[in-house]
Amino acid sequence: MKIRIVRHTQVGLPSGICYGFSDVPLAESWEKDISKVMEQIQDSKNCLVYSSPLTRCKILAEKLSGNVILDDRLKELNFGRWELQPWDKIEGPEAERWMKDYVNLRCPGGESYIDLCERVKSFLIDLQHNVFADCIIVTHAGVMHATNTILKHTPLHQSFETKIAFGEVMELSL
């Protein structure tokens, strides 16, 4: 089964803001940005599309197909009390500990990277058992990194060695 996994387009927040579970708006250029993604995925209208329910993913998913299934497991990492705070203002011992071991430690009131990976793994197992055709997944960079790591069996702490751009499309196989 071929899977195309797509990161949502640019968000309408200033650079340097911590957002994950928060439902933030798309950038003003969203229509142009989505058109660029759609040029890469021209055969999407009849595809089954899974999407994070957050608006920044849902809008793109609905443009790609009229057949969209929203799944909470595709949401970005929950940063808890750090949501919508500037990254450079997130400091103190709690933040220092998390930055050193984000894989295992949860953000205050949020998740660890392992928590996110377990959600993604659950989704991928369900997908493998229940879907028998190619599909598209519209989601977030953290979920894309986790998916890549799970499917390629790489260590979790190596997940973020490559960058994933807004609107990037990756092709994977289950």
PDB file of N, CA and C in Angstrom, residues 16 39 50-51 68-69 77 82 88 105 142 155 169 174:
ATOM      1  N   GLY A  16       8.493  31.244  15.847  1.00  0.00           N
ATOM      2  CA  GLY A  16       8.984  31.044  17.205  1.00  0.00           C
ATOM      3  C   GLY A  16       7.922  30.775  18.248  1.00  0.00           C
ATOM      4  N   GLU A  39      -0.760  20.431  -6.726  1.00  0.00           N
ATOM      5  CA  GLU A  39       0.002  20.160  -7.948  1.00  0.00           C
ATOM      6  C   GLU A  39       0.831  18.887  -7.797  1.00  0.00           C
ATOM      7  N   TYR A  50      -7.047  10.674   5.211  1.00  0.00           N
ATOM      8  CA  TYR A  50      -7.106  10.765   6.662  1.00  0.00           C
ATOM      9  C   TYR A  50      -6.497  12.096   7.043  1.00  0.00           C
ATOM     10  N   SER A  51      -7.022  12.704   8.106  1.00  0.00           N
ATOM     11  CA  SER A  51      -6.511  14.008   8.497  1.00  0.00           C
ATOM     12  C   SER A  51      -6.609  14.217   9.998  1.00  0.00           C
ATOM     13  N   VAL A  68     -12.925  12.425   3.476  1.00  0.00           N
ATOM     14  CA  VAL A  68     -11.945  12.689   4.536  1.00  0.00           C
ATOM     15  C   VAL A  68     -12.403  12.046   5.843  1.00  0.00           C
ATOM     16  N   ILE A  69     -11.478  11.346   6.472  1.00  0.00           N
ATOM     17  CA  ILE A  69     -11.719  10.765   7.796  1.00  0.00           C
ATOM     18  C   ILE A  69     -10.812  11.481   8.784  1.00  0.00           C
ATOM     19  N   LEU A  77       2.041  16.933  18.586  1.00  0.00           N
ATOM     20  CA  LEU A  77       2.382  16.761  19.999  1.00  0.00           C
ATOM     21  C   LEU A  77       1.645  17.793  20.851  1.00  0.00           C
ATOM     22  N   TRP A  82       2.737  24.908  27.597  1.00  0.00           N
ATOM     23  CA  TRP A  82       3.602  25.694  26.712  1.00  0.00           C
ATOM     24  C   TRP A  82       2.919  26.112  25.422  1.00  0.00           C
ATOM     25  N   ASP A  88      11.268  31.029  23.080  1.00  0.00           N
ATOM     26  CA  ASP A  88      12.362  31.645  23.846  1.00  0.00           C
ATOM     27  C   ASP A  88      11.937  32.107  25.241  1.00  0.00           C
ATOM     28  N   LEU A 105      10.204  12.399  28.464  1.00  0.00           N
ATOM     29  CA  LEU A 105       9.540  13.289  29.417  1.00  0.00           C
ATOM     30  C   LEU A 105       8.383  14.025  28.768  1.00  0.00           C
ATOM     31  N   GLY A 142       5.532  16.599  13.466  1.00  0.00           N
ATOM     32  CA  GLY A 142       5.831  15.622  14.509  1.00  0.00           C
ATOM     33  C   GLY A 142       5.291  14.243  14.175  1.00  0.00           C
ATOM     34  N   PRO A 155      16.027   4.883  15.759  1.00  0.00           N
ATOM     35  CA  PRO A 155      15.870   5.323  17.153  1.00  0.00           C
ATOM     36  C   PRO A 155      15.083   6.637  17.238  1.00  0.00           C
ATOM     37  N   VAL A 169       5.265  16.713   0.846  1.00  0.00           N
ATOM     38  CA  VAL A 169       4.606  15.441   0.593  1.00  0.00           C
ATOM     39  C   VAL A 169       5.671  14.341   0.621  1.00  0.00           C
ATOM     40  N   LEU A 174       3.552   0.785   3.553  1.00  0.00           N
ATOM     41  CA  LEU A 174       3.291  -0.008   4.765  1.00  0.00           C
ATOM     42  C   LEU A 174       3.624  -1.453   4.459  1.00  0.00           C
TER      43      LEU A 174
END
